[in-house]
Short mmCIF file of C-alpha atoms in Angstrom, two decimals:
data_model
loop_
_atom_site.label_atom_id
_atom_site.label_comp_id
_atom_site.label_asym_id
_atom_site.label_seq_id
_atom_site.Cartn_x
_atom_site.Cartn_y
_atom_site.Cartn_z
CA MET A 1 90.95 77.88 91.01
CA GLY A 2 87.55 76.86 89.71
CA ARG A 3 86.98 76.77 85.98
CA ILE A 4 85.22 79.64 84.21
CA THR A 5 84.10 77.49 81.28
CA THR A 6 83.58 73.78 80.67
CA ARG A 7 82.99 71.59 77.60
CA ARG A 8 80.07 69.25 77.09
CA ALA A 9 78.75 67.10 74.25
CA VAL A 10 75.42 68.29 72.84
CA THR A 11 73.09 67.29 70.05
CA LYS A 12 72.75 70.08 67.49
CA ILE A 13 69.41 69.99 65.65
CA VAL A 14 68.63 72.02 62.54
CA VAL A 15 65.03 71.66 61.48
CA GLY A 16 64.92 70.20 57.99
CA SER A 17 68.62 69.26 58.04
CA GLY A 18 68.88 66.63 60.78
CA ALA A 19 71.01 66.34 63.91
CA ASP A 20 74.65 65.80 64.82
CA ARG A 21 76.77 65.51 67.95
CA ARG A 22 79.27 68.20 68.78
CA VAL A 23 81.06 69.79 71.75
CA ASP A 24 79.73 73.03 73.24
CA THR A 25 81.32 75.46 75.70
CA LEU A 26 79.32 76.31 78.81
CA ALA A 27 79.77 79.00 81.45
CA VAL A 28 80.47 77.39 84.82
CA GLU A 29 78.04 78.04 87.66
CA GLU A 30 79.13 76.98 91.16
CA PRO A 31 78.22 78.01 94.71
CA LEU A 32 80.47 80.33 96.67
CA GLU A 33 80.09 80.34 100.44
CA ILE A 34 81.23 83.66 101.88
CA ARG A 35 82.36 83.57 105.50
CA VAL A 36 83.42 86.41 107.77
CA ALA A 37 85.91 85.46 110.48
CA GLY A 38 84.94 81.81 109.98
CA SER A 39 81.20 82.35 110.32
CA PRO A 40 79.04 81.58 107.24
CA LEU A 41 77.38 84.71 105.86
CA ALA A 42 76.12 84.00 102.34
CA VAL A 43 76.01 81.45 99.57
CA SER A 44 75.96 82.86 96.05
CA MET A 45 75.71 81.00 92.75
CA ARG A 46 78.42 82.51 90.60
CA THR A 47 80.99 81.98 87.86
CA PRO A 48 84.33 81.22 89.56
CA GLY A 49 86.93 83.95 89.27
CA HIS A 50 87.47 87.28 91.03
CA ASP A 51 85.89 85.73 94.14
CA VAL A 52 87.58 88.17 96.53
CA GLU A 53 86.14 91.07 94.56
CA LEU A 54 82.72 89.40 94.63
CA ALA A 55 82.86 89.06 98.41
CA ALA A 56 84.10 92.62 98.91
CA GLY A 57 81.39 94.05 96.65
CA PHE A 58 78.73 91.97 98.40
CA LEU A 59 79.82 93.37 101.76
CA VAL A 60 79.47 96.91 100.39
CA SER A 61 75.97 96.12 99.12
CA GLU A 62 75.02 94.77 102.55
CA SER A 63 76.40 97.89 104.30
CA VAL A 64 78.99 95.82 106.19
CA ILE A 65 81.85 97.93 104.81
CA SER A 66 82.05 101.19 102.87
CA ARG A 67 85.79 101.74 102.40
CA GLY A 68 88.72 99.70 101.18
CA GLU A 69 90.59 100.00 104.46
CA GLN A 70 87.79 98.06 106.20
CA PHE A 71 88.49 94.93 104.13
CA ALA A 72 91.61 93.24 105.52
CA SER A 73 92.03 89.99 103.58
CA ALA A 74 90.33 86.88 102.21
CA ILE A 75 91.39 83.29 101.66
CA HIS A 76 89.87 80.27 99.96
CA CYS A 77 89.48 77.34 102.31
CA GLY A 78 88.10 73.80 102.18
CA GLY A 79 84.51 72.65 102.20
CA PRO A 80 82.03 72.65 105.10
CA GLY A 81 83.91 72.16 108.34
CA THR A 82 87.27 72.34 106.49
CA GLY A 83 88.16 68.99 107.99
CA GLY A 84 90.67 68.04 105.38
CA GLU A 85 88.29 68.15 102.42
CA LEU A 86 89.73 68.84 99.00
CA ASN A 87 89.76 72.58 98.40
CA GLN A 88 87.34 73.31 95.55
CA TYR A 89 87.79 77.07 95.94
CA ASN A 90 84.09 77.45 96.67
CA VAL A 91 84.48 78.69 100.25
CA LEU A 92 85.98 82.13 100.92
CA ASP A 93 86.75 83.40 104.42
CA VAL A 94 86.97 87.18 104.79
CA ALA A 95 88.81 89.04 107.54
CA LEU A 96 87.62 92.56 108.30
CA ALA A 97 89.94 95.25 109.62
CA PRO A 98 90.25 95.65 113.40
CA GLY A 99 87.33 97.59 114.81
CA VAL A 100 84.95 96.85 111.93
CA ALA A 101 81.79 95.25 113.26
CA ALA A 102 80.99 91.78 111.95
CA PRO A 103 77.67 91.46 110.11
CA SER A 104 74.74 90.39 112.24
CA ILE A 105 72.91 87.38 110.86
CA GLY A 106 69.25 87.67 111.85
CA VAL A 107 65.92 86.36 110.73
CA THR A 108 65.39 89.28 108.33
CA ARG A 109 67.66 87.78 105.67
CA ASN A 110 68.08 84.32 104.23
CA PHE A 111 71.66 84.68 102.99
CA TYR A 112 71.29 82.68 99.80
CA THR A 113 71.41 84.34 96.40
CA THR A 114 70.84 82.70 93.04
CA SER A 115 72.59 83.67 89.84
CA SER A 116 69.45 85.53 88.76
CA CYS A 117 68.62 87.39 91.99
CA GLY A 118 70.97 88.97 94.48
CA MET A 119 68.23 90.11 96.87
CA CYS A 120 66.03 87.02 96.96
CA GLY A 121 66.42 86.48 100.69
CA LYS A 122 65.31 89.94 101.77
CA ALA A 123 62.27 89.86 103.99
CA SER A 124 60.86 93.25 103.01
CA ILE A 125 61.44 96.26 100.80
CA ASP A 126 62.42 98.27 103.88
CA ALA A 127 65.19 95.78 104.56
CA VAL A 128 66.45 96.03 100.97
CA GLU A 129 66.76 99.81 100.91
CA THR A 130 70.04 99.92 102.79
CA VAL A 131 71.23 103.41 103.62
CA SER A 132 74.30 104.37 101.61
CA SER A 133 77.35 106.04 103.13
CA TYR A 134 77.64 108.24 100.03
CA ASP A 135 75.68 111.19 98.63
CA VAL A 136 74.91 110.02 95.11
CA ALA A 137 72.40 112.83 94.59
CA GLY A 138 75.12 115.43 95.18
CA ASP A 139 77.46 114.11 92.48
CA GLN A 140 77.77 116.83 89.81
CA VAL A 141 78.93 114.46 87.07
CA VAL A 142 77.87 115.17 83.48
CA ILE A 143 78.52 112.85 80.54
CA ASP A 144 78.02 113.53 76.87
CA ALA A 145 75.29 111.39 75.31
CA THR A 146 77.59 110.60 72.38
CA ASP A 147 80.19 109.11 74.72
CA LEU A 148 77.57 107.19 76.67
CA ALA A 149 76.20 105.67 73.46
CA ASP A 150 79.59 104.02 72.82
CA PHE A 151 79.74 102.19 76.15
CA PRO A 152 77.62 99.10 75.28
CA ALA A 153 79.74 98.29 72.22
CA ARG A 154 82.95 98.78 74.20
CA LEU A 155 81.61 96.49 76.94
CA ARG A 156 80.55 93.87 74.40
CA ALA A 157 83.97 93.95 72.71
CA ARG A 158 85.62 92.95 76.00
CA GLN A 159 83.27 90.05 76.88
CA ALA A 160 85.77 87.27 76.23
CA VAL A 161 83.89 84.51 78.03
CA PHE A 162 80.53 85.51 76.53
CA ASP A 163 82.07 85.01 73.08
CA LYS A 164 82.76 81.38 74.01
CA THR A 165 79.55 80.57 75.87
CA GLY A 166 76.84 83.15 75.13
CA GLY A 167 75.85 82.70 78.76
CA LEU A 168 77.34 85.49 80.87
CA HIS A 169 76.28 88.96 81.97
CA ALA A 170 78.81 91.77 82.14
CA ALA A 171 79.28 94.98 84.08
CA ALA A 172 81.82 97.68 83.32
CA LEU A 173 82.83 100.87 85.07
CA PHE A 174 83.70 103.93 82.97
CA ASP A 175 85.22 107.25 83.97
CA ALA A 176 82.61 109.82 82.91
CA ALA A 177 85.17 112.59 82.31
CA THR A 178 87.67 110.66 80.19
CA GLY A 179 85.61 107.73 78.91
CA GLU A 180 88.26 105.32 80.21
CA LEU A 181 87.05 101.77 80.85
CA LEU A 182 88.27 101.19 84.40
CA VAL A 183 87.22 97.58 84.94
CA LEU A 184 84.98 94.92 83.39
CA ARG A 185 83.73 91.70 84.97
CA GLU A 186 81.57 88.81 83.70
CA ASP A 187 79.38 86.37 85.62
CA VAL A 188 76.31 84.16 85.21
CA GLY A 189 74.59 86.57 87.62
CA ARG A 190 74.26 90.25 86.67
CA HIS A 191 74.36 91.19 90.37
CA ASN A 192 77.58 89.18 90.80
CA ALA A 193 79.20 91.00 87.88
CA VAL A 194 78.36 94.31 89.56
CA ASP A 195 79.61 93.07 92.95
CA LYS A 196 82.91 92.12 91.30
CA VAL A 197 83.22 95.61 89.82
CA VAL A 198 82.48 97.21 93.20
CA GLY A 199 84.85 94.75 94.87
CA TRP A 200 87.60 95.82 92.48
CA ALA A 201 87.04 99.36 93.72
CA VAL A 202 87.20 98.17 97.34
CA LEU A 203 90.51 96.36 96.82
CA ASN A 204 91.94 99.40 95.02
CA ASP A 205 90.61 101.82 97.68
CA ARG A 206 88.52 103.79 95.15
CA LEU A 207 85.22 104.09 97.01
CA PRO A 208 83.11 106.13 96.60
CA LEU A 209 82.99 105.82 92.82
CA ARG A 210 82.15 109.44 92.11
CA GLY A 211 82.17 110.60 88.50
CA THR A 212 81.66 107.12 87.05
CA VAL A 213 79.13 105.26 84.92
CA LEU A 214 78.16 101.64 85.59
CA GLN A 215 77.27 99.98 82.28
CA VAL A 216 75.47 96.61 82.42
CA SER A 217 74.70 94.15 79.65
CA GLY A 218 71.10 93.40 80.61
CA ARG A 219 68.28 95.16 82.39
CA ALA A 220 68.47 97.64 85.26
CA SER A 221 66.88 95.87 88.21
CA PHE A 222 66.19 97.15 91.70
CA GLU A 223 69.18 95.27 93.09
CA LEU A 224 71.59 96.86 90.60
CA VAL A 225 70.34 100.33 91.50
CA GLN A 226 70.84 99.50 95.16
CA LYS A 227 74.39 98.27 94.55
CA ALA A 228 75.28 101.37 92.52
CA VAL A 229 73.96 103.68 95.24
CA MET A 230 75.85 101.81 97.96
CA ALA A 231 79.11 102.23 96.00
CA GLY A 232 78.53 105.93 95.31
CA ILE A 233 78.08 105.45 91.54
CA PRO A 234 75.98 108.33 90.10
CA VAL A 235 74.97 106.86 86.70
CA LEU A 236 73.67 103.38 85.83
CA ALA A 237 73.20 102.53 82.14
CA ALA A 238 71.61 99.37 80.75
CA VAL A 239 70.99 98.04 77.26
CA SER A 240 67.56 96.82 78.31
CA ALA A 241 64.69 98.09 80.45
CA PRO A 242 64.68 99.19 84.08
CA SER A 243 62.00 97.95 86.43
CA SER A 244 59.51 100.33 88.03
CA LEU A 245 60.95 99.69 91.49
CA ALA A 246 64.47 100.35 90.19
CA VAL A 247 63.39 103.75 88.85
CA GLU A 248 61.57 104.61 92.08
CA LEU A 249 64.65 103.84 94.19
CA ALA A 250 66.94 105.70 91.79
CA ASP A 251 64.67 108.75 91.92
CA ARG A 252 64.78 108.80 95.73
CA ALA A 253 68.53 108.25 95.86
CA GLY A 254 69.44 110.76 93.13
CA LEU A 255 70.88 108.15 90.74
CA THR A 256 70.67 108.64 86.99
CA VAL A 257 69.17 105.57 85.27
CA VAL A 258 69.54 105.12 81.51
CA GLY A 259 67.73 102.25 79.80
CA PHE A 260 67.39 100.89 76.26
CA LEU A 261 70.87 102.22 75.49
CA ARG A 262 71.19 100.88 71.96
CA GLY A 263 72.94 102.54 69.06
CA GLU A 264 72.28 106.26 69.25
CA THR A 265 69.09 106.08 71.29
CA MET A 266 68.45 105.84 75.02
CA ASN A 267 65.76 106.54 77.59
CA VAL A 268 66.78 108.57 80.65
CA TYR A 269 64.43 107.80 83.52
CA THR A 270 65.92 109.87 86.35
CA ARG A 271 68.23 112.89 86.72
CA PRO A 272 68.45 113.60 82.94
CA GLU A 273 70.48 116.77 83.53
CA ARG A 274 73.57 114.57 83.90
CA ILE A 275 73.36 113.55 80.22
CA ALA A 276 74.57 116.32 77.92
CA VAL A 277 72.71 116.48 74.59
CA HIS A 278 73.99 118.66 71.75
CA ALA A 279 71.71 119.85 68.98
CA PRO A 280 72.62 118.89 65.38
CA ALA A 281 74.84 121.45 63.63
CA ALA A 282 72.08 122.37 61.15
CA ALA A 283 69.77 123.31 64.00
CA ARG A 284 72.19 125.67 65.68
#
């Protein structure tokens, strides 16, 4: 399996104190080619690990599958052509369940995603706004603001690879009713981390993810809103800002978006009725 981290010699400079050579730990970034039934579908720059989850989550985002039973299996294979090349675990071939239509590869999508953008090949906004199989707007979930405020710290406490490298995003899924942290994944790409979380749900047959909160370590971009909606997640919380397009899509889809979730403060941009706020005892 590919490495998650690697070591490299660097020159450490402290202004006014000089320079010295030392070894630094870096997060690995490598391409993953996703194939379906042997046909190339996508190439994503990612941190190796949980590749099957990444592929499964990506297929949910692209509206290829919507339930765990539609994902049959996946196997790492050799390089291009698989003609005896050394297996670097950077090619993953997915088998869909019988009767599930294979994705159509047309001119509307260049199936290459970087670690910073999971939608970069989309030809138009209309093409990006994939129709979800799930009614996110109808989810009656409510979460206490006090519980929600704890999620970023709980996510940060579990970022093992970030502690070593300082170079990975994270996404975690929480149960809104119990506060249980269901799954956490790290990756150089925030969209990949989310795909791995959704892929975990696919492999455990837990879609749609009703009654959950998706907590991310960075900003709330359009692509993360789209991925949450496709997986049936009703609440997306981020420690940084959402984009205008992310809020617009969330508003149309009925997704609650929380931004600037830091300490005891947060901004709720859409569907605020899902966040329960209790007045201070002195004010009651």
